[in-house]
Amino acid sequence: MKKLISNNLKIRLRTVVFITIGWIFLGVLNIYYNHLVRLSQQAFEFNDYELETVLVTNAFAVFIGGLVGGSLMIFFLKDKLRRFPLGLVIIINTLSFILIIALVSILAFVFYYWLLAGPSYFDGDLWFNLEQFIFSYAFLLNLIVWTVISTTTMVILQVNDKYGRGMFLDSILGRYHTPKHEERIFMFLDLKSSTTIAEQLGHKKYFKLLNRFFDDVTKGVIESKGEIYQYVGDEIVITWKMNEGLEGANCVRCFFEIERIINKKAYKYMEKYKLTPSFKAALHGGEVTTGEVGTFKKDIVFTGDVLNTTSRIEDKCNEFGAKLLVSADLVAQLQLDGEFEAKEIGNVELRGKQNPVKVYTISRCFVGEEQLEDTEGALNMA
């Protein structure tokens, strides 16, 4: 049964909520700071100044601004500007939010006086006071403060996308400053016949194909709660924390979700590149050491035999004509629940390994909406 809300949408909505809550918190801090400054100077900008009214007004304004601005960032600007230079992203973001902040500030001003004076205020000096407010120092300062906050938020989102979801916060908190042991699952996913495709398309067009393919793969990774660890040429290394990868067989589901997405868009690939990308992958899990490395360019890396073994298993896909190979150790921990079928291949000699490793191939046996969508994609391609 198809999910009502995709994991990608859940993540986006959750991010909008976090942005809104964070902005409200910063807004309240800003109001208390201004209040203390006014008290110390014993000068109020408005005679009818009331802290509670200002707090309510600003909380309302920032709530609206957070929902509108956060949604604009997450559902439009972040995706549209992803391929732009960071400097241009900052400029476009700044101009967009200057307009939004100005409009929200004006609405907050009107709402503030409505709370103080009631509906009768609209029969009086609304337009005169509004004009004074727009050309006041307070309006300019508010515009500058919130433009800086919104631009910083966008930069954080862009950096988080660059280094992986959650990695930016982990770096700030120093979570991996000291190496730690983790149980993780890894998938090595490789584009088939990449050399031949590159020769057919030429390097520039091949790069565009690869970029589009990676975008579609990312959607499947997000839906299965995975993280993209790194890109190595035409290969993607995907990882899960052990419990998240095993939950609902997410690590296996990821492969077939990517396959579904590619099949659904097969006709678009055919229109532009005269081919549909195919791929193979391997899954394995175990203990790795995770830590931060580098001096001038820092990165968070995983080390351990798990990665080498996964890579070696992936090398065997062509030999056995398999799309997906999974180690026996991981299969033993998976709950496939009749949706997926595991078939034993047997013990396989892996390059660089002293002992053979038992592997399985996994296929999807569930007939439902997903397979119907695959069929529709194939018909569209035809």
mmCIF file with all atom_site columns, N, CA, C and O in Angstrom, residues 317-360:
data_model
loop_
_atom_site.group_PDB
_atom_site.id
_atom_site.type_symbol
_atom_site.label_atom_id
_atom_site.label_alt_id
_atom_site.label_comp_id
_atom_site.label_asym_id
_atom_site.label_entity_id
_atom_site.label_seq_id
_atom_site.pdbx_PDB_ins_code
_atom_site.Cartn_x
_atom_site.Cartn_y
_atom_site.Cartn_z
_atom_site.occupancy
_atom_site.B_iso_or_equiv
_atom_site.pdbx_formal_charge
_atom_site.auth_seq_id
_atom_site.auth_comp_id
_atom_site.auth_asym_id
_atom_site.auth_atom_id
_atom_site.pdbx_PDB_model_num
ATOM 1   N N  . CYS A 1 317 ? 28.505 -8.892  -8.883  1.00 0.00 ? 317 CYS A N  1
ATOM 2   C CA . CYS A 1 317 ? 27.155 -8.826  -9.467  1.00 0.00 ? 317 CYS A CA 1
ATOM 3   C C  . CYS A 1 317 ? 27.139 -9.307  -10.911 1.00 0.00 ? 317 CYS A C  1
ATOM 4   O O  . CYS A 1 317 ? 26.274 -10.098 -11.309 1.00 0.00 ? 317 CYS A O  1
ATOM 5   N N  . ASN A 1 318 ? 28.072 -8.840  -11.718 1.00 0.00 ? 318 ASN A N  1
ATOM 6   C CA . ASN A 1 318 ? 28.097 -9.247  -13.130 1.00 0.00 ? 318 ASN A CA 1
ATOM 7   C C  . ASN A 1 318 ? 28.361 -10.740 -13.281 1.00 0.00 ? 318 ASN A C  1
ATOM 8   O O  . ASN A 1 318 ? 27.783 -11.410 -14.144 1.00 0.00 ? 318 ASN A O  1
ATOM 9   N N  . GLU A 1 319 ? 29.233 -11.266 -12.424 1.00 0.00 ? 319 GLU A N  1
ATOM 10  C CA . GLU A 1 319 ? 29.580 -12.692 -12.507 1.00 0.00 ? 319 GLU A CA 1
ATOM 11  C C  . GLU A 1 319 ? 28.354 -13.580 -12.312 1.00 0.00 ? 319 GLU A C  1
ATOM 12  O O  . GLU A 1 319 ? 28.201 -14.611 -12.987 1.00 0.00 ? 319 GLU A O  1
ATOM 13  N N  . PHE A 1 320 ? 27.453 -13.169 -11.411 1.00 0.00 ? 320 PHE A N  1
ATOM 14  C CA . PHE A 1 320 ? 26.268 -13.985 -11.125 1.00 0.00 ? 320 PHE A CA 1
ATOM 15  C C  . PHE A 1 320 ? 25.015 -13.443 -11.812 1.00 0.00 ? 320 PHE A C  1
ATOM 16  O O  . PHE A 1 320 ? 23.919 -13.966 -11.585 1.00 0.00 ? 320 PHE A O  1
ATOM 17  N N  . GLY A 1 321 ? 25.165 -12.414 -12.614 1.00 0.00 ? 321 GLY A N  1
ATOM 18  C CA . GLY A 1 321 ? 24.013 -11.842 -13.313 1.00 0.00 ? 321 GLY A CA 1
ATOM 19  C C  . GLY A 1 321 ? 22.969 -11.307 -12.355 1.00 0.00 ? 321 GLY A C  1
ATOM 20  O O  . GLY A 1 321 ? 21.755 -11.392 -12.624 1.00 0.00 ? 321 GLY A O  1
ATOM 21  N N  . ALA A 1 322 ? 23.420 -10.750 -11.235 1.00 0.00 ? 322 ALA A N  1
ATOM 22  C CA . ALA A 1 322 ? 22.506 -10.285 -10.195 1.00 0.00 ? 322 ALA A CA 1
ATOM 23  C C  . ALA A 1 322 ? 22.474 -8.760  -10.143 1.00 0.00 ? 322 ALA A C  1
ATOM 24  O O  . ALA A 1 322 ? 23.493 -8.094  -10.320 1.00 0.00 ? 322 ALA A O  1
ATOM 25  N N  . LYS A 1 323 ? 21.292 -8.221  -9.901  1.00 0.00 ? 323 LYS A N  1
ATOM 26  C CA . LYS A 1 323 ? 21.158 -6.770  -9.722  1.00 0.00 ? 323 LYS A CA 1
ATOM 27  C C  . LYS A 1 323 ? 21.541 -6.356  -8.304  1.00 0.00 ? 323 LYS A C  1
ATOM 28  O O  . LYS A 1 323 ? 22.115 -5.296  -8.097  1.00 0.00 ? 323 LYS A O  1
ATOM 29  N N  . LEU A 1 324 ? 21.206 -7.216  -7.340  1.00 0.00 ? 324 LEU A N  1
ATOM 30  C CA . LEU A 1 324 ? 21.449 -6.889  -5.933  1.00 0.00 ? 324 LEU A CA 1
ATOM 31  C C  . LEU A 1 324 ? 21.967 -8.116  -5.203  1.00 0.00 ? 324 LEU A C  1
ATOM 32  O O  . LEU A 1 324 ? 21.307 -9.160  -5.175  1.00 0.00 ? 324 LEU A O  1
ATOM 33  N N  . LEU A 1 325 ? 23.152 -7.993  -4.612  1.00 0.00 ? 325 LEU A N  1
ATOM 34  C CA . LEU A 1 325 ? 23.734 -9.055  -3.789  1.00 0.00 ? 325 LEU A CA 1
ATOM 35  C C  . LEU A 1 325 ? 23.818 -8.576  -2.347  1.00 0.00 ? 325 LEU A C  1
ATOM 36  O O  . LEU A 1 325 ? 24.196 -7.426  -2.096  1.00 0.00 ? 325 LEU A O  1
ATOM 37  N N  . VAL A 1 326 ? 23.494 -9.486  -1.421  1.00 0.00 ? 326 VAL A N  1
ATOM 38  C CA . VAL A 1 326 ? 23.474 -9.137  0.003   1.00 0.00 ? 326 VAL A CA 1
ATOM 39  C C  . VAL A 1 326 ? 24.213 -10.216 0.777   1.00 0.00 ? 326 VAL A C  1
ATOM 40  O O  . VAL A 1 326 ? 24.041 -11.416 0.513   1.00 0.00 ? 326 VAL A O  1
ATOM 41  N N  . SER A 1 327 ? 25.023 -9.808  1.732   1.00 0.00 ? 327 SER A N  1
ATOM 42  C CA . SER A 1 327 ? 25.772 -10.776 2.534   1.00 0.00 ? 327 SER A CA 1
ATOM 43  C C  . SER A 1 327 ? 24.825 -11.588 3.415   1.00 0.00 ? 327 SER A C  1
ATOM 44  O O  . SER A 1 327 ? 23.767 -11.105 3.834   1.00 0.00 ? 327 SER A O  1
ATOM 45  N N  . ALA A 1 328 ? 25.222 -12.818 3.711   1.00 0.00 ? 328 ALA A N  1
ATOM 46  C CA . ALA A 1 328 ? 24.400 -13.697 4.548   1.00 0.00 ? 328 ALA A CA 1
ATOM 47  C C  . ALA A 1 328 ? 24.232 -13.114 5.951   1.00 0.00 ? 328 ALA A C  1
ATOM 48  O O  . ALA A 1 328 ? 23.173 -13.267 6.574   1.00 0.00 ? 328 ALA A O  1
ATOM 49  N N  . ASP A 1 329 ? 25.276 -12.461 6.471   1.00 0.00 ? 329 ASP A N  1
ATOM 50  C CA . ASP A 1 329 ? 25.186 -11.854 7.807   1.00 0.00 ? 329 ASP A CA 1
ATOM 51  C C  . ASP A 1 329 ? 24.057 -10.841 7.879   1.00 0.00 ? 329 ASP A C  1
ATOM 52  O O  . ASP A 1 329 ? 23.331 -10.762 8.881   1.00 0.00 ? 329 ASP A O  1
ATOM 53  N N  . LEU A 1 330 ? 23.894 -10.055 6.820   1.00 0.00 ? 330 LEU A N  1
ATOM 54  C CA . LEU A 1 330 ? 22.834 -9.044  6.811   1.00 0.00 ? 330 LEU A CA 1
ATOM 55  C C  . LEU A 1 330 ? 21.474 -9.673  6.562   1.00 0.00 ? 330 LEU A C  1
ATOM 56  O O  . LEU A 1 330 ? 20.481 -9.289  7.197   1.00 0.00 ? 330 LEU A O  1
ATOM 57  N N  . VAL A 1 331 ? 21.410 -10.647 5.655   1.00 0.00 ? 331 VAL A N  1
ATOM 58  C CA . VAL A 1 331 ? 20.140 -11.331 5.367   1.00 0.00 ? 331 VAL A CA 1
ATOM 59  C C  . VAL A 1 331 ? 19.569 -11.949 6.633   1.00 0.00 ? 331 VAL A C  1
ATOM 60  O O  . VAL A 1 331 ? 18.352 -11.933 6.860   1.00 0.00 ? 331 VAL A O  1
ATOM 61  N N  . ALA A 1 332 ? 20.446 -12.491 7.480   1.00 0.00 ? 332 ALA A N  1
ATOM 62  C CA . ALA A 1 332 ? 20.001 -13.143 8.728   1.00 0.00 ? 332 ALA A CA 1
ATOM 63  C C  . ALA A 1 332 ? 19.306 -12.150 9.666   1.00 0.00 ? 332 ALA A C  1
ATOM 64  O O  . ALA A 1 332 ? 18.499 -12.559 10.510  1.00 0.00 ? 332 ALA A O  1
ATOM 65  N N  . GLN A 1 333 ? 19.585 -10.851 9.519   1.00 0.00 ? 333 GLN A N  1
ATOM 66  C CA . GLN A 1 333 ? 18.997 -9.841  10.401  1.00 0.00 ? 333 GLN A CA 1
ATOM 67  C C  . GLN A 1 333 ? 17.766 -9.163  9.801   1.00 0.00 ? 333 GLN A C  1
ATOM 68  O O  . GLN A 1 333 ? 17.057 -8.440  10.495  1.00 0.00 ? 333 GLN A O  1
ATOM 69  N N  . LEU A 1 334 ? 17.531 -9.399  8.511   1.00 0.00 ? 334 LEU A N  1
ATOM 70  C CA . LEU A 1 334 ? 16.437 -8.714  7.820   1.00 0.00 ? 334 LEU A CA 1
ATOM 71  C C  . LEU A 1 334 ? 15.104 -9.433  8.009   1.00 0.00 ? 334 LEU A C  1
ATOM 72  O O  . LEU A 1 334 ? 15.047 -10.663 8.055   1.00 0.00 ? 334 LEU A O  1
ATOM 73  N N  . GLN A 1 335 ? 14.037 -8.651  8.124   1.00 0.00 ? 335 GLN A N  1
ATOM 74  C CA . GLN A 1 335 ? 12.676 -9.178  8.124   1.00 0.00 ? 335 GLN A CA 1
ATOM 75  C C  . GLN A 1 335 ? 12.067 -8.840  6.764   1.00 0.00 ? 335 GLN A C  1
ATOM 76  O O  . GLN A 1 335 ? 11.613 -7.722  6.533   1.00 0.00 ? 335 GLN A O  1
ATOM 77  N N  . LEU A 1 336 ? 12.063 -9.809  5.851   1.00 0.00 ? 336 LEU A N  1
ATOM 78  C CA . LEU A 1 336 ? 11.623 -9.537  4.484   1.00 0.00 ? 336 LEU A CA 1
ATOM 79  C C  . LEU A 1 336 ? 10.104 -9.599  4.331   1.00 0.00 ? 336 LEU A C  1
ATOM 80  O O  . LEU A 1 336 ? 9.549  -9.051  3.381   1.00 0.00 ? 336 LEU A O  1
ATOM 81  N N  . ASP A 1 337 ? 9.425  -10.283 5.243   1.00 0.00 ? 337 ASP A N  1
ATOM 82  C CA . ASP A 1 337 ? 7.954  -10.269 5.352   1.00 0.00 ? 337 ASP A CA 1
ATOM 83  C C  . ASP A 1 337 ? 7.231  -10.572 4.040   1.00 0.00 ? 337 ASP A C  1
ATOM 84  O O  . ASP A 1 337 ? 6.176  -10.013 3.755   1.00 0.00 ? 337 ASP A O  1
ATOM 85  N N  . GLY A 1 338 ? 7.772  -11.436 3.223   1.00 0.00 ? 338 GLY A N  1
ATOM 86  C CA . GLY A 1 338 ? 7.071  -11.858 2.019   1.00 0.00 ? 338 GLY A CA 1
ATOM 87  C C  . GLY A 1 338 ? 7.115  -10.871 0.868   1.00 0.00 ? 338 GLY A C  1
ATOM 88  O O  . GLY A 1 338 ? 6.716  -11.201 -0.251  1.00 0.00 ? 338 GLY A O  1
ATOM 89  N N  . GLU A 1 339 ? 7.577  -9.651  1.127   1.00 0.00 ? 339 GLU A N  1
ATOM 90  C CA . GLU A 1 339 ? 7.647  -8.666  0.041   1.00 0.00 ? 339 GLU A CA 1
ATOM 91  C C  . GLU A 1 339 ? 8.885  -8.877  -0.814  1.00 0.00 ? 339 GLU A C  1
ATOM 92  O O  . GLU A 1 339 ? 8.879  -8.602  -2.013  1.00 0.00 ? 339 GLU A O  1
ATOM 93  N N  . PHE A 1 340 ? 9.945  -9.391  -0.178  1.00 0.00 ? 340 PHE A N  1
ATOM 94  C CA . PHE A 1 340 ? 11.194 -9.647  -0.888  1.00 0.00 ? 340 PHE A CA 1
ATOM 95  C C  . PHE A 1 340 ? 11.569 -11.118 -0.727  1.00 0.00 ? 340 PHE A C  1
ATOM 96  O O  . PHE A 1 340 ? 11.256 -11.743 0.288   1.00 0.00 ? 340 PHE A O  1
ATOM 97  N N  . GLU A 1 341 ? 12.255 -11.646 -1.711  1.00 0.00 ? 341 GLU A N  1
ATOM 98  C CA . GLU A 1 341 ? 12.674 -13.047 -1.682  1.00 0.00 ? 341 GLU A CA 1
ATOM 99  C C  . GLU A 1 341 ? 14.187 -13.127 -1.792  1.00 0.00 ? 341 GLU A C  1
ATOM 100 O O  . GLU A 1 341 ? 14.781 -12.534 -2.698  1.00 0.00 ? 341 GLU A O  1
ATOM 101 N N  . ALA A 1 342 ? 14.803 -13.843 -0.862  1.00 0.00 ? 342 ALA A N  1
ATOM 102 C CA . ALA A 1 342 ? 16.254 -14.018 -0.865  1.00 0.00 ? 342 ALA A CA 1
ATOM 103 C C  . ALA A 1 342 ? 16.596 -15.421 -1.364  1.00 0.00 ? 342 ALA A C  1
ATOM 104 O O  . ALA A 1 342 ? 16.047 -16.412 -0.868  1.00 0.00 ? 342 ALA A O  1
ATOM 105 N N  . LYS A 1 343 ? 17.497 -15.490 -2.338  1.00 0.00 ? 343 LYS A N  1
ATOM 106 C CA . LYS A 1 343 ? 17.948 -16.772 -2.866  1.00 0.00 ? 343 LYS A CA 1
ATOM 107 C C  . LYS A 1 343 ? 19.448 -16.907 -2.642  1.00 0.00 ? 343 LYS A C  1
ATOM 108 O O  . LYS A 1 343 ? 20.219 -16.019 -3.009  1.00 0.00 ? 343 LYS A O  1
ATOM 109 N N  . GLU A 1 344 ? 19.823 -18.040 -2.044  1.00 0.00 ? 344 GLU A N  1
ATOM 110 C CA . GLU A 1 344 ? 21.233 -18.245 -1.721  1.00 0.00 ? 344 GLU A CA 1
ATOM 111 C C  . GLU A 1 344 ? 22.052 -18.526 -2.987  1.00 0.00 ? 344 GLU A C  1
ATOM 112 O O  . GLU A 1 344 ? 21.668 -19.340 -3.818  1.00 0.00 ? 344 GLU A O  1
ATOM 113 N N  . ILE A 1 345 ? 23.162 -17.837 -3.102  1.00 0.00 ? 345 ILE A N  1
ATOM 114 C CA . ILE A 1 345 ? 24.109 -18.114 -4.186  1.00 0.00 ? 345 ILE A CA 1
ATOM 115 C C  . ILE A 1 345 ? 25.206 -19.049 -3.699  1.00 0.00 ? 345 ILE A C  1
ATOM 116 O O  . ILE A 1 345 ? 25.668 -19.924 -4.409  1.00 0.00 ? 345 ILE A O  1
ATOM 117 N N  . GLY A 1 346 ? 25.599 -18.845 -2.427  1.00 0.00 ? 346 GLY A N  1
ATOM 118 C CA . GLY A 1 346 ? 26.611 -19.716 -1.835  1.00 0.00 ? 346 GLY A CA 1
ATOM 119 C C  . GLY A 1 346 ? 27.830 -18.933 -1.388  1.00 0.00 ? 346 GLY A C  1
ATOM 120 O O  . GLY A 1 346 ? 27.832 -17.693 -1.377  1.00 0.00 ? 346 GLY A O  1
ATOM 121 N N  . ASN A 1 347 ? 28.853 -19.662 -1.011  1.00 0.00 ? 347 ASN A N  1
ATOM 122 C CA . ASN A 1 347 ? 30.094 -19.030 -0.575  1.00 0.00 ? 347 ASN A CA 1
ATOM 123 C C  . ASN A 1 347 ? 30.869 -18.509 -1.785  1.00 0.00 ? 347 ASN A C  1
ATOM 124 O O  . ASN A 1 347 ? 31.051 -19.225 -2.774  1.00 0.00 ? 347 ASN A O  1
ATOM 125 N N  . VAL A 1 348 ? 31.315 -17.290 -1.660  1.00 0.00 ? 348 VAL A N  1
ATOM 126 C CA . VAL A 1 348 ? 31.987 -16.626 -2.788  1.00 0.00 ? 348 VAL A CA 1
ATOM 127 C C  . VAL A 1 348 ? 33.366 -16.158 -2.337  1.00 0.00 ? 348 VAL A C  1
ATOM 128 O O  . VAL A 1 348 ? 33.515 -15.573 -1.253  1.00 0.00 ? 348 VAL A O  1
ATOM 129 N N  . GLU A 1 349 ? 34.356 -16.439 -3.166  1.00 0.00 ? 349 GLU A N  1
ATOM 130 C CA . GLU A 1 349 ? 35.707 -15.953 -2.898  1.00 0.00 ? 349 GLU A CA 1
ATOM 131 C C  . GLU A 1 349 ? 35.790 -14.471 -3.277  1.00 0.00 ? 349 GLU A C  1
ATOM 132 O O  . GLU A 1 349 ? 35.479 -14.105 -4.411  1.00 0.00 ? 349 GLU A O  1
ATOM 133 N N  . LEU A 1 350 ? 36.188 -13.641 -2.334  1.00 0.00 ? 350 LEU A N  1
ATOM 134 C CA . LEU A 1 350 ? 36.294 -12.213 -2.585  1.00 0.00 ? 350 LEU A CA 1
ATOM 135 C C  . LEU A 1 350 ? 37.755 -11.790 -2.590  1.00 0.00 ? 350 LEU A C  1
ATOM 136 O O  . LEU A 1 350 ? 38.551 -12.254 -1.766  1.00 0.00 ? 350 LEU A O  1
ATOM 137 N N  . ARG A 1 351 ? 38.084 -10.912 -3.502  1.00 0.00 ? 351 ARG A N  1
ATOM 138 C CA . ARG A 1 351 ? 39.452 -10.424 -3.626  1.00 0.00 ? 351 ARG A CA 1
ATOM 139 C C  . ARG A 1 351 ? 39.902 -9.753  -2.318  1.00 0.00 ? 351 ARG A C  1
ATOM 140 O O  . ARG A 1 351 ? 39.218 -8.896  -1.776  1.00 0.00 ? 351 ARG A O  1
ATOM 141 N N  . GLY A 1 352 ? 41.060 -10.184 -1.811  1.00 0.00 ? 352 GLY A N  1
ATOM 142 C CA . GLY A 1 352 ? 41.602 -9.607  -0.592  1.00 0.00 ? 352 GLY A CA 1
ATOM 143 C C  . GLY A 1 352 ? 41.065 -10.218 0.684   1.00 0.00 ? 352 GLY A C  1
ATOM 144 O O  . GLY A 1 352 ? 41.476 -9.827  1.781   1.00 0.00 ? 352 GLY A O  1
ATOM 145 N N  . LYS A 1 353 ? 40.137 -11.189 0.568   1.00 0.00 ? 353 LYS A N  1
ATOM 146 C CA . LYS A 1 353 ? 39.559 -11.842 1.752   1.00 0.00 ? 353 LYS A CA 1
ATOM 147 C C  . LYS A 1 353 ? 40.080 -13.278 1.843   1.00 0.00 ? 353 LYS A C  1
ATOM 148 O O  . LYS A 1 353 ? 40.068 -14.017 0.852   1.00 0.00 ? 353 LYS A O  1
ATOM 149 N N  . GLN A 1 354 ? 40.515 -13.667 3.042   1.00 0.00 ? 354 GLN A N  1
ATOM 150 C CA . GLN A 1 354 ? 41.041 -15.023 3.224   1.00 0.00 ? 354 GLN A CA 1
ATOM 151 C C  . GLN A 1 354 ? 39.935 -16.062 3.189   1.00 0.00 ? 354 GLN A C  1
ATOM 152 O O  . GLN A 1 354 ? 40.098 -17.142 2.609   1.00 0.00 ? 354 GLN A O  1
ATOM 153 N N  . ASN A 1 355 ? 38.793 -15.735 3.810   1.00 0.00 ? 355 ASN A N  1
ATOM 154 C CA . ASN A 1 355 ? 37.689 -16.690 3.891   1.00 0.00 ? 355 ASN A CA 1
ATOM 155 C C  . ASN A 1 355 ? 36.565 -16.279 2.941   1.00 0.00 ? 355 ASN A C  1
ATOM 156 O O  . ASN A 1 355 ? 36.293 -15.084 2.762   1.00 0.00 ? 355 ASN A O  1
ATOM 157 N N  . PRO A 1 356 ? 35.907 -17.258 2.318   1.00 0.00 ? 356 PRO A N  1
ATOM 158 C CA . PRO A 1 356 ? 34.778 -16.938 1.426   1.00 0.00 ? 356 PRO A CA 1
ATOM 159 C C  . PRO A 1 356 ? 33.615 -16.335 2.223   1.00 0.00 ? 356 PRO A C  1
ATOM 160 O O  . PRO A 1 356 ? 33.482 -16.559 3.436   1.00 0.00 ? 356 PRO A O  1
ATOM 161 N N  . VAL A 1 357 ? 32.774 -15.601 1.538   1.00 0.00 ? 357 VAL A N  1
ATOM 162 C CA . VAL A 1 357 ? 31.613 -14.948 2.154   1.00 0.00 ? 357 VAL A CA 1
ATOM 163 C C  . VAL A 1 357 ? 30.350 -15.452 1.466   1.00 0.00 ? 357 VAL A C  1
ATOM 164 O O  . VAL A 1 357 ? 30.265 -15.452 0.233   1.00 0.00 ? 357 VAL A O  1
ATOM 165 N N  . LYS A 1 358 ? 29.387 -15.896 2.269   1.00 0.00 ? 358 LYS A N  1
ATOM 166 C CA . LYS A 1 358 ? 28.131 -16.370 1.687   1.00 0.00 ? 358 LYS A CA 1
ATOM 167 C C  . LYS A 1 358 ? 27.266 -15.169 1.302   1.00 0.00 ? 358 LYS A C  1
ATOM 168 O O  . LYS A 1 358 ? 27.110 -14.231 2.084   1.00 0.00 ? 358 LYS A O  1
ATOM 169 N N  . VAL A 1 359 ? 26.735 -15.205 0.084   1.00 0.00 ? 359 VAL A N  1
ATOM 170 C CA . VAL A 1 359 ? 25.918 -14.096 -0.385  1.00 0.00 ? 359 VAL A CA 1
ATOM 171 C C  . VAL A 1 359 ? 24.581 -14.605 -0.922  1.00 0.00 ? 359 VAL A C  1
ATOM 172 O O  . VAL A 1 359 ? 24.446 -15.777 -1.296  1.00 0.00 ? 359 VAL A O  1
ATOM 173 N N  . TYR A 1 360 ? 23.619 -13.699 -0.953  1.00 0.00 ? 360 TYR A N  1
ATOM 174 C CA . TYR A 1 360 ? 22.274 -13.964 -1.479  1.00 0.00 ? 360 TYR A CA 1
ATOM 175 C C  . TYR A 1 360 ? 21.950 -12.910 -2.533  1.00 0.00 ? 360 TYR A C  1
ATOM 176 O O  . TYR A 1 360 ? 22.480 -11.793 -2.501  1.00 0.00 ? 360 TYR A O  1
#
